[in-house]
């Protein structure tokens, strides 16, 4: 396979279109790998041409960052590697300022990550999760200070509301801060909510989307079945969860899995490869973060860009997985637009501009891939 690279958002940073996730590095959370498997996955990923590593300060209690830093140092590839890590989660129970997105925690967290990673700079530093509190002004000013101090190179946001990301980007633009180059978000055939707000924002305002859980935590590999009550993988541990983000065993998702299985069979590819290919070639996606607990899984997933999904099959995947737009996107369609324009103009732009964002019954009409 030949790994290809995109620039991240409007930045000049080149990242491979498949990134390696490290949330499975370490067994502390009950679903990860041992050190030798993690190292073998880094080796296989680098040998396939990958350069983009995603981690976070508190993945597996810090083990993920520590091992990643060690593996990169062992290979002598710090300059070549693009390391993304994140802050937000609390590192010290009982101390509210050892977590969150305030300046005090960001400055604490960045030094702790640099130490665990054994490096003196982070290529992409991301806010991990919205804390519902800290103003975007405080986050963006602190991130810009870190760029100026040479501790980080680029800035990203993960798991924030779209309005918060838009405000952060506007503040950066108006105040001359380092802009948001990446949005790290859940996206897959089973979870397409980001298409309504984040994809238009990212493509218009220069934030490349880094996809997490592209296989819906393994569901789209096809190894879980509606009637199964077994031990297939991580999702078995979430069967009784009340958190909506982890409830993957739904009627809608089983329909997606069934259609994906047929299409994968027609293409002669694994279901995981097709699901990963689909999301990697959606508008706005800069890189898809691969997760694996076994080397064989990673090897399968690394072949995901070696083929194309023909339009007719893509349309079937789209039809079974489409998320209906909610208000106000459900309201903006062509009937309303005709009343806006008095039926006089189409709203088309000259060639070379980004296409209009409105189509009947959907949020975006960015069809180019
Ligand atoms: N920013 C955030 O909030 C956030 C959140 C989550 C993840 N992430 C990042 O995104 C990365 C990927 O997320 P994810 O692990 O949830 O991704 P995913 O691709 O949805 O799920 C990966 C899991 O699916 C199973 N799997 C993967 N490939 C398979 C294959 N070919 N065949 C069968 N099973 C397969 C494995 O788990 P089992 O072997 O246990 O089944 C693997 O750990 C993480 O490592 C992390 O870096 C970020």
Short mmCIF file of C-alpha atoms and ligand atoms in Angstrom, two decimals:
data_model
loop_
_atom_site.label_atom_id
_atom_site.label_comp_id
_atom_site.label_asym_id
_atom_site.label_seq_id
_atom_site.Cartn_x
_atom_site.Cartn_y
_atom_site.Cartn_z
CA UNK A 1 0.00 0.00 0.00
CA UNK A 2 1.05 3.62 -0.50
CA UNK A 3 0.23 5.96 2.36
CA UNK A 4 -0.89 9.37 1.20
CA UNK A 5 -0.82 12.59 3.19
CA UNK A 6 -3.07 15.60 3.60
CA UNK A 7 -2.24 18.93 5.12
CA UNK A 8 -4.12 19.36 8.39
CA UNK A 9 -6.78 22.06 7.98
CA UNK A 10 -5.20 25.24 6.66
CA UNK A 11 -1.87 24.45 8.28
CA UNK A 12 1.28 23.27 6.51
CA UNK A 13 1.49 20.13 8.65
CA UNK A 14 1.34 16.96 6.54
CA UNK A 15 -0.36 14.01 8.19
CA UNK A 16 -1.00 10.51 6.89
CA UNK A 17 -4.64 9.86 6.06
CA UNK A 18 -4.60 6.97 8.50
CA UNK A 19 -3.45 7.88 12.01
CA UNK A 20 -2.58 5.41 14.75
CA UNK A 21 -4.66 5.63 17.91
CA UNK A 22 -3.09 4.65 21.22
CA UNK A 23 -6.13 4.38 23.49
CA UNK A 24 -5.54 0.61 23.40
CA UNK A 25 -1.89 0.88 24.53
CA UNK A 26 -1.91 -0.71 27.98
CA UNK A 27 -4.34 -2.98 29.80
CA UNK A 28 -5.43 -0.55 32.54
CA UNK A 29 -8.86 0.05 30.98
CA UNK A 30 -9.56 -3.62 30.43
CA UNK A 31 -9.63 -3.67 26.63
CA UNK A 32 -6.07 -2.81 25.55
CA UNK A 33 -2.85 -4.52 24.57
CA UNK A 34 0.43 -5.41 26.19
CA UNK A 35 3.62 -3.54 25.46
CA UNK A 36 5.00 -5.93 22.82
CA UNK A 37 1.79 -5.86 20.79
CA UNK A 38 1.67 -2.07 21.03
CA UNK A 39 5.26 -1.83 19.81
CA UNK A 40 4.54 -4.24 16.95
CA UNK A 41 1.58 -2.08 15.92
CA UNK A 42 3.75 1.04 15.86
CA UNK A 43 6.30 -0.85 13.74
CA UNK A 44 3.65 -2.06 11.27
CA UNK A 45 2.11 1.40 11.06
CA UNK A 46 5.43 3.16 10.41
CA UNK A 47 6.45 0.53 7.88
CA UNK A 48 3.16 1.21 6.06
CA UNK A 49 4.16 4.89 5.79
CA UNK A 50 2.15 6.32 8.70
CA UNK A 51 3.45 9.39 10.51
CA UNK A 52 0.49 10.53 12.64
CA UNK A 53 0.01 9.30 16.24
CA UNK A 54 -2.97 10.16 18.41
CA UNK A 55 -2.76 9.92 22.19
CA UNK A 56 -4.00 11.74 25.30
CA UNK A 57 -2.55 12.48 28.69
CA UNK A 58 -4.79 10.13 30.62
CA UNK A 59 -5.26 7.27 28.15
CA UNK A 60 -4.63 4.13 30.20
CA UNK A 61 -3.53 6.35 33.08
CA UNK A 62 -0.55 7.75 31.17
CA UNK A 63 0.78 4.44 29.83
CA UNK A 64 -0.22 5.25 26.24
CA UNK A 65 1.84 8.46 26.13
CA UNK A 66 4.79 6.83 27.89
CA UNK A 67 4.95 3.83 25.55
CA UNK A 68 4.40 5.94 22.45
CA UNK A 69 7.27 8.24 23.44
CA UNK A 70 9.52 5.24 24.06
CA UNK A 71 8.68 3.52 20.77
CA UNK A 72 9.28 6.71 18.80
CA UNK A 73 12.60 7.27 20.58
CA UNK A 74 13.65 3.63 19.98
CA UNK A 75 13.04 4.12 16.26
CA UNK A 76 14.83 7.49 16.30
CA UNK A 77 11.90 9.05 14.45
CA UNK A 78 10.91 12.02 16.59
CA UNK A 79 11.39 14.49 13.73
CA UNK A 80 9.40 12.32 11.34
CA UNK A 81 6.57 11.59 13.78
CA UNK A 82 3.58 13.89 14.15
CA UNK A 83 2.39 13.51 17.75
CA UNK A 84 -1.09 14.64 18.75
CA UNK A 85 -2.02 14.61 22.43
CA UNK A 86 -4.77 16.13 24.55
CA UNK A 87 -5.63 17.62 27.94
CA UNK A 88 -8.87 18.00 29.96
CA UNK A 89 -9.35 14.91 32.10
CA UNK A 90 -8.47 15.18 35.74
CA UNK A 91 -5.12 13.82 36.90
CA UNK A 92 -5.66 14.16 40.65
CA UNK A 93 -8.95 13.25 42.35
CA UNK A 94 -10.08 16.01 44.67
CA UNK A 95 -8.19 18.78 42.89
CA UNK A 96 -10.60 20.53 40.49
CA UNK A 97 -7.77 22.45 38.80
CA UNK A 98 -5.95 19.24 37.82
CA UNK A 99 -8.53 18.90 35.04
CA UNK A 100 -10.67 21.05 32.78
CA UNK A 101 -9.72 23.56 30.15
CA UNK A 102 -8.61 26.52 32.26
CA UNK A 103 -5.13 27.99 31.87
CA UNK A 104 -3.86 26.48 35.12
CA UNK A 105 -4.67 22.94 34.01
CA UNK A 106 -3.46 23.38 30.42
CA UNK A 107 -0.05 24.56 31.64
CA UNK A 108 0.14 21.69 34.14
CA UNK A 109 -0.99 19.12 31.59
CA UNK A 110 1.35 20.12 28.78
CA UNK A 111 4.44 19.71 30.95
CA UNK A 112 3.23 16.34 32.20
CA UNK A 113 2.60 15.15 28.61
CA UNK A 114 6.01 16.36 27.43
CA UNK A 115 7.63 14.44 30.28
CA UNK A 116 5.75 11.19 29.61
CA UNK A 117 6.33 11.45 25.85
CA UNK A 118 10.04 12.19 26.43
CA UNK A 119 10.01 15.05 23.95
CA UNK A 120 10.34 18.82 24.08
CA UNK A 121 7.45 19.63 21.75
CA UNK A 122 4.00 18.36 20.77
CA UNK A 123 3.01 18.66 17.12
CA UNK A 124 -0.73 19.00 17.71
CA UNK A 125 -2.20 19.83 21.11
CA UNK A 126 -5.93 19.35 21.53
CA UNK A 127 -8.52 20.27 24.08
CA UNK A 128 -10.01 16.80 24.75
CA UNK A 129 -13.55 17.48 25.97
CA UNK A 130 -15.61 20.63 26.50
CA UNK A 131 -15.81 21.45 30.22
CA UNK A 132 -18.93 23.55 29.72
CA UNK A 133 -17.25 26.44 31.46
CA UNK A 134 -13.94 27.83 30.27
CA UNK A 135 -14.27 30.65 27.74
CA UNK A 136 -12.74 30.03 24.31
CA UNK A 137 -10.70 33.24 24.87
CA UNK A 138 -8.79 31.64 27.77
CA UNK A 139 -8.14 28.40 25.88
CA UNK A 140 -6.98 30.05 22.65
CA UNK A 141 -4.73 32.60 24.37
CA UNK A 142 -3.10 29.83 26.43
CA UNK A 143 -2.63 27.63 23.35
CA UNK A 144 -1.06 30.54 21.47
CA UNK A 145 1.31 31.16 24.38
CA UNK A 146 2.36 27.49 24.16
CA UNK A 147 3.05 27.85 20.45
CA UNK A 148 5.18 30.93 21.17
CA UNK A 149 6.99 29.05 23.94
CA UNK A 150 7.84 26.26 21.46
CA UNK A 151 6.03 23.58 23.49
CA UNK A 152 3.38 22.89 20.86
CA UNK A 153 3.22 23.44 17.10
CA UNK A 154 -0.49 23.35 16.22
CA UNK A 155 -3.86 23.61 17.96
CA UNK A 156 -6.92 21.36 17.86
CA UNK A 157 -10.29 20.84 19.54
CA UNK A 158 -11.97 17.52 20.27
CA UNK A 159 -15.53 16.92 21.46
CA UNK A 160 -16.73 20.51 21.74
CA UNK A 161 -19.96 22.06 20.43
CA UNK A 162 -19.63 23.47 16.92
CA UNK A 163 -20.54 26.95 18.14
CA UNK A 164 -17.64 26.79 20.59
CA UNK A 165 -15.21 25.73 17.83
CA UNK A 166 -16.48 28.54 15.58
CA UNK A 167 -16.03 31.08 18.37
CA UNK A 168 -12.52 29.80 19.11
CA UNK A 169 -11.57 30.07 15.44
CA UNK A 170 -12.98 33.57 15.16
CA UNK A 171 -11.09 34.71 18.26
CA UNK A 172 -7.87 33.24 16.86
CA UNK A 173 -8.41 34.98 13.54
CA UNK A 174 -9.24 38.38 15.01
CA UNK A 175 -6.52 38.33 17.67
CA UNK A 176 -3.79 36.76 15.56
CA UNK A 177 -3.54 33.58 17.61
CA UNK A 178 -2.56 30.20 16.20
CA UNK A 179 -5.81 28.93 14.62
CA UNK A 180 -7.62 25.65 15.16
CA UNK A 181 -6.17 23.26 12.57
CA UNK A 182 -7.97 20.10 13.65
CA UNK A 183 -11.30 18.91 15.00
CA UNK A 184 -11.17 15.43 16.53
CA UNK A 185 -14.66 13.94 16.51
CA UNK A 186 -16.57 10.66 16.46
CA UNK A 187 -17.58 9.81 12.89
CA UNK A 188 -18.57 6.55 11.22
CA UNK A 189 -21.39 4.96 9.28
CA UNK A 190 -23.06 4.51 12.68
CA UNK A 191 -22.53 8.09 13.91
CA UNK A 192 -22.95 10.82 11.30
CA UNK A 193 -24.16 13.74 13.43
CA UNK A 194 -21.06 15.85 12.70
CA UNK A 195 -22.10 16.29 9.07
CA UNK A 196 -24.62 19.00 9.92
CA UNK A 197 -22.38 21.49 11.74
CA UNK A 198 -18.75 20.42 11.95
CA UNK A 199 -18.09 19.45 8.34
CA UNK A 200 -19.29 22.82 6.97
CA UNK A 201 -17.35 24.63 9.71
CA UNK A 202 -14.15 22.64 9.18
CA UNK A 203 -14.13 22.86 5.41
CA UNK A 204 -14.96 26.57 5.36
CA UNK A 205 -12.72 27.69 8.20
CA UNK A 206 -9.67 25.50 7.93
CA UNK A 207 -10.02 22.75 10.53
CA UNK A 208 -9.29 19.24 9.26
CA UNK A 209 -11.42 16.52 10.80
CA UNK A 210 -9.62 13.71 12.63
CA UNK A 211 -12.08 10.84 12.97
CA UNK A 212 -12.30 8.79 16.16
CA UNK A 213 -14.12 5.47 16.58
CA UNK A 214 -14.35 5.00 12.79
CA UNK A 215 -15.54 1.41 13.38
CA UNK A 216 -17.99 2.45 16.12
CA UNK A 217 -15.71 0.77 18.68
CA UNK A 218 -15.49 -2.38 16.54
CA UNK A 219 -19.20 -2.78 15.67
CA UNK A 220 -18.57 -2.13 11.96
CA UNK A 221 -16.01 -4.94 11.75
CA UNK A 222 -19.07 -7.21 11.77
CA UNK A 223 -18.04 -9.36 14.70
CA UNK A 224 -21.04 -8.47 16.85
CA UNK A 225 -24.48 -9.87 16.02
CA UNK A 226 -27.95 -8.97 17.36
CA UNK A 227 -28.49 -12.34 18.99
CA UNK A 228 -24.96 -12.79 20.22
CA UNK A 229 -24.20 -12.71 23.91
CA UNK A 230 -20.54 -13.40 23.76
CA UNK A 231 -17.04 -12.17 24.12
CA UNK A 232 -16.21 -10.56 20.78
CA UNK A 233 -14.47 -7.42 22.03
CA UNK A 234 -14.67 -4.05 23.74
CA UNK A 235 -18.39 -3.45 23.14
CA UNK A 236 -19.37 -6.53 25.15
CA UNK A 237 -18.28 -4.56 28.19
CA UNK A 238 -20.77 -1.80 27.35
CA UNK A 239 -23.90 -3.94 26.91
CA UNK A 240 -25.48 -2.51 30.06
CA UNK A 241 -24.19 1.04 29.73
CA UNK A 242 -26.53 3.98 30.16
CA UNK A 243 -24.16 6.35 28.31
CA UNK A 244 -25.73 7.05 24.89
CA UNK A 245 -22.30 7.29 23.23
CA UNK A 246 -21.55 3.65 23.98
CA UNK A 247 -24.95 2.18 23.12
CA UNK A 248 -24.07 0.76 19.71
CA UNK A 249 -26.44 -2.23 19.65
CA UNK A 250 -29.47 -0.48 18.14
CA UNK A 251 -31.91 -1.49 15.37
CA UNK A 252 -30.55 1.29 13.14
CA UNK A 253 -26.96 0.09 13.61
CA UNK A 254 -27.85 -3.56 12.91
CA UNK A 255 -29.38 -2.44 9.59
CA UNK A 256 -26.16 -0.59 8.76
CA UNK A 257 -24.06 -3.64 9.67
CA UNK A 258 -26.24 -5.88 7.44
CA UNK A 259 -25.90 -3.58 4.40
CA UNK A 260 -22.18 -3.08 5.03
CA UNK A 261 -21.70 -6.83 5.10
CA UNK A 262 -23.36 -7.23 1.68
CA UNK A 263 -21.32 -4.40 0.17
CA UNK A 264 -18.04 -5.68 1.62
CA UNK A 265 -18.79 -9.07 0.11
CA UNK A 266 -19.49 -7.51 -3.31
CA UNK A 267 -16.18 -5.64 -3.11
CA UNK A 268 -14.22 -8.64 -1.82
CA UNK A 269 -13.03 -6.55 1.14
CA UNK A 270 -13.47 -6.85 4.89
CA UNK A 271 -16.27 -4.88 6.52
CA UNK A 272 -13.69 -2.92 8.52
CA UNK A 273 -11.84 -1.88 5.35
CA UNK A 274 -15.05 -0.67 3.70
CA UNK A 275 -16.22 1.24 6.78
CA UNK A 276 -12.82 2.91 7.13
CA UNK A 277 -12.60 3.71 3.42
CA UNK A 278 -16.07 5.26 3.51
CA UNK A 279 -15.28 7.61 6.37
CA UNK A 280 -11.78 8.50 5.10
CA UNK A 281 -13.27 9.69 1.81
CA UNK A 282 -16.09 11.77 3.30
CA UNK A 283 -15.86 15.58 2.88
CA UNK A 284 -13.65 17.36 5.37
CA UNK A 285 -11.88 14.29 6.74
CA UNK A 286 -8.14 14.83 7.08
CA UNK A 287 -7.23 11.62 8.87
CA UNK A 288 -8.91 8.55 10.33
CA UNK A 289 -7.56 7.35 13.67
CA UNK A 290 -7.19 3.57 13.64
CA UNK A 291 -7.77 1.65 16.84
CA UNK A 292 -6.69 -1.96 17.31
CA UNK A 293 -6.00 -4.47 20.04
CA UNK A 294 -4.33 -7.02 17.75
CA UNK A 295 -1.68 -6.70 15.07
CA UNK A 296 -3.88 -8.58 12.58
CA UNK A 297 -6.66 -6.01 13.05
CA UNK A 298 -4.26 -3.16 12.38
CA UNK A 299 -2.91 -4.84 9.25
CA UNK A 300 -6.46 -5.29 7.96
CA UNK A 301 -7.26 -1.66 8.71
CA UNK A 302 -4.08 -0.33 7.07
CA UNK A 303 -5.33 -1.69 3.73
CA UNK A 304 -8.45 0.47 3.92
CA UNK A 305 -7.36 3.01 1.31
CA UNK A 306 -6.18 0.50 -1.29
CA UNK A 307 -9.46 0.50 -3.22
CA UNK A 308 -12.39 2.74 -4.16
CA UNK A 309 -16.04 2.27 -3.26
CA UNK A 310 -18.02 2.61 -6.52
CA UNK A 311 -20.70 5.32 -6.46
CA UNK A 312 -23.61 2.87 -6.59
CA UNK A 313 -22.37 1.02 -3.50
CA UNK A 314 -21.57 4.28 -1.76
CA UNK A 315 -25.13 5.42 -2.36
CA UNK A 316 -26.42 2.29 -0.63
CA UNK A 317 -24.18 2.91 2.40
CA UNK A 318 -25.33 6.50 2.45
CA UNK A 319 -29.00 5.54 2.27
CA UNK A 320 -28.89 3.08 5.16
CA UNK A 321 -26.82 5.32 7.45
CA UNK A 322 -28.02 8.84 6.68
CA UNK A 323 -28.92 10.96 9.70
CA UNK A 324 -32.00 13.11 9.04
CA UNK A 325 -31.27 16.79 9.57
CA UNK A 326 -32.87 18.47 12.55
CA UNK A 327 -34.01 22.07 12.78
CA UNK A 328 -32.89 24.50 11.39
CA UNK A 329 -31.35 22.36 8.61
CA UNK A 330 -34.64 20.58 8.02
CA UNK A 331 -36.16 24.00 7.34
CA UNK A 332 -33.64 25.54 4.91
CA UNK A 333 -34.51 23.43 1.83
CA UNK A 334 -35.22 24.52 -1.70
CA UNK A 335 -38.83 25.54 -1.04
CA UNK A 336 -37.69 28.11 1.51
CA UNK A 337 -34.73 29.14 -0.65
CA UNK A 338 -37.05 29.83 -3.58
CA UNK A 339 -38.95 32.19 -1.32
CA UNK A 340 -35.65 33.81 -0.32
CA UNK A 341 -34.46 34.38 -3.88
CA UNK A 342 -37.86 35.09 -5.43
CA UNK A 343 -37.11 32.21 -7.80
CA UNK A 344 -34.74 34.58 -9.60
CA UNK A 345 -31.32 33.15 -8.98
CA UNK A 346 -29.94 29.72 -8.19
CA UNK A 347 -27.31 30.81 -5.70
CA UNK A 348 -24.56 29.15 -7.74
CA UNK A 349 -21.05 30.53 -7.46
CA UNK A 350 -18.42 30.74 -10.20
CA UNK A 351 -16.23 27.65 -10.61
CA UNK A 352 -13.47 27.37 -8.05
CA UNK A 353 -15.45 28.55 -5.04
CA UNK A 354 -16.73 26.18 -2.39
CA UNK A 355 -20.23 25.01 -3.39
CA UNK A 356 -23.34 26.26 -1.59
CA UNK A 357 -24.06 24.48 1.66
CA UNK A 358 -27.77 23.98 1.25
CA UNK A 359 -29.68 21.20 -0.44
CA UNK A 360 -33.18 19.86 0.01
CA UNK A 361 -33.51 18.02 3.31
CA UNK A 362 -29.81 17.95 4.14
CA UNK A 363 -27.30 20.15 5.82
CA UNK A 364 -24.44 20.06 3.35
CA UNK A 365 -24.02 19.58 -0.35
CA UNK A 366 -20.26 19.34 -0.48
CA UNK A 367 -20.14 16.43 -2.90
CA UNK A 368 -16.53 16.62 -4.02
CA UNK A 369 -14.26 14.13 -2.33
N1 LIG B 1 -10.98 12.43 21.11
C1 LIG B 1 -11.74 11.50 21.66
O1 LIG B 1 -12.64 11.80 22.45
C2 LIG B 1 -11.50 10.07 21.33
C3 LIG B 1 -12.43 9.09 21.75
C4 LIG B 1 -12.18 7.76 21.40
C5 LIG B 1 -11.06 7.42 20.65
N2 LIG B 1 -10.17 8.40 20.26
C6 LIG B 1 -8.96 8.05 19.46
O2 LIG B 1 -9.39 7.30 18.33
C7 LIG B 1 -8.69 6.06 18.29
C8 LIG B 1 -9.59 5.01 17.66
O3 LIG B 1 -10.80 4.92 18.41
P1 LIG B 1 -11.49 3.51 18.61
O4 LIG B 1 -10.52 2.55 19.23
O5 LIG B 1 -12.78 3.74 19.30
O6 LIG B 1 -11.71 3.10 17.06
P2 LIG B 1 -12.62 2.00 16.36
O7 LIG B 1 -11.95 1.71 15.07
O8 LIG B 1 -14.04 2.44 16.31
O9 LIG B 1 -12.57 0.73 17.32
C9 LIG B 1 -11.36 0.06 17.46
C10 LIG B 1 -11.61 -1.29 18.11
O10 LIG B 1 -12.39 -2.11 17.23
C11 LIG B 1 -11.85 -3.43 17.21
N3 LIG B 1 -11.28 -3.61 15.84
C12 LIG B 1 -10.48 -2.74 15.16
N4 LIG B 1 -10.17 -3.22 13.95
C13 LIG B 1 -10.78 -4.42 13.83
C14 LIG B 1 -10.81 -5.38 12.82
N5 LIG B 1 -10.17 -5.19 11.66
N6 LIG B 1 -11.55 -6.50 13.04
C15 LIG B 1 -12.23 -6.69 14.20
N7 LIG B 1 -12.21 -5.81 15.22
C16 LIG B 1 -11.50 -4.66 15.05
C17 LIG B 1 -10.78 -3.46 18.30
O11 LIG B 1 -11.36 -3.70 19.58
P3 LIG B 1 -11.64 -5.16 20.19
O12 LIG B 1 -10.52 -6.06 19.79
O13 LIG B 1 -11.76 -4.95 21.67
O14 LIG B 1 -12.95 -5.56 19.59
C18 LIG B 1 -10.31 -2.03 18.33
O15 LIG B 1 -9.69 -1.65 19.52
C19 LIG B 1 -8.28 5.80 19.75
O16 LIG B 1 -7.16 4.94 19.88
C20 LIG B 1 -7.95 7.20 20.21
O17 LIG B 1 -6.63 7.55 19.80
C21 LIG B 1 -10.40 9.70 20.58
#
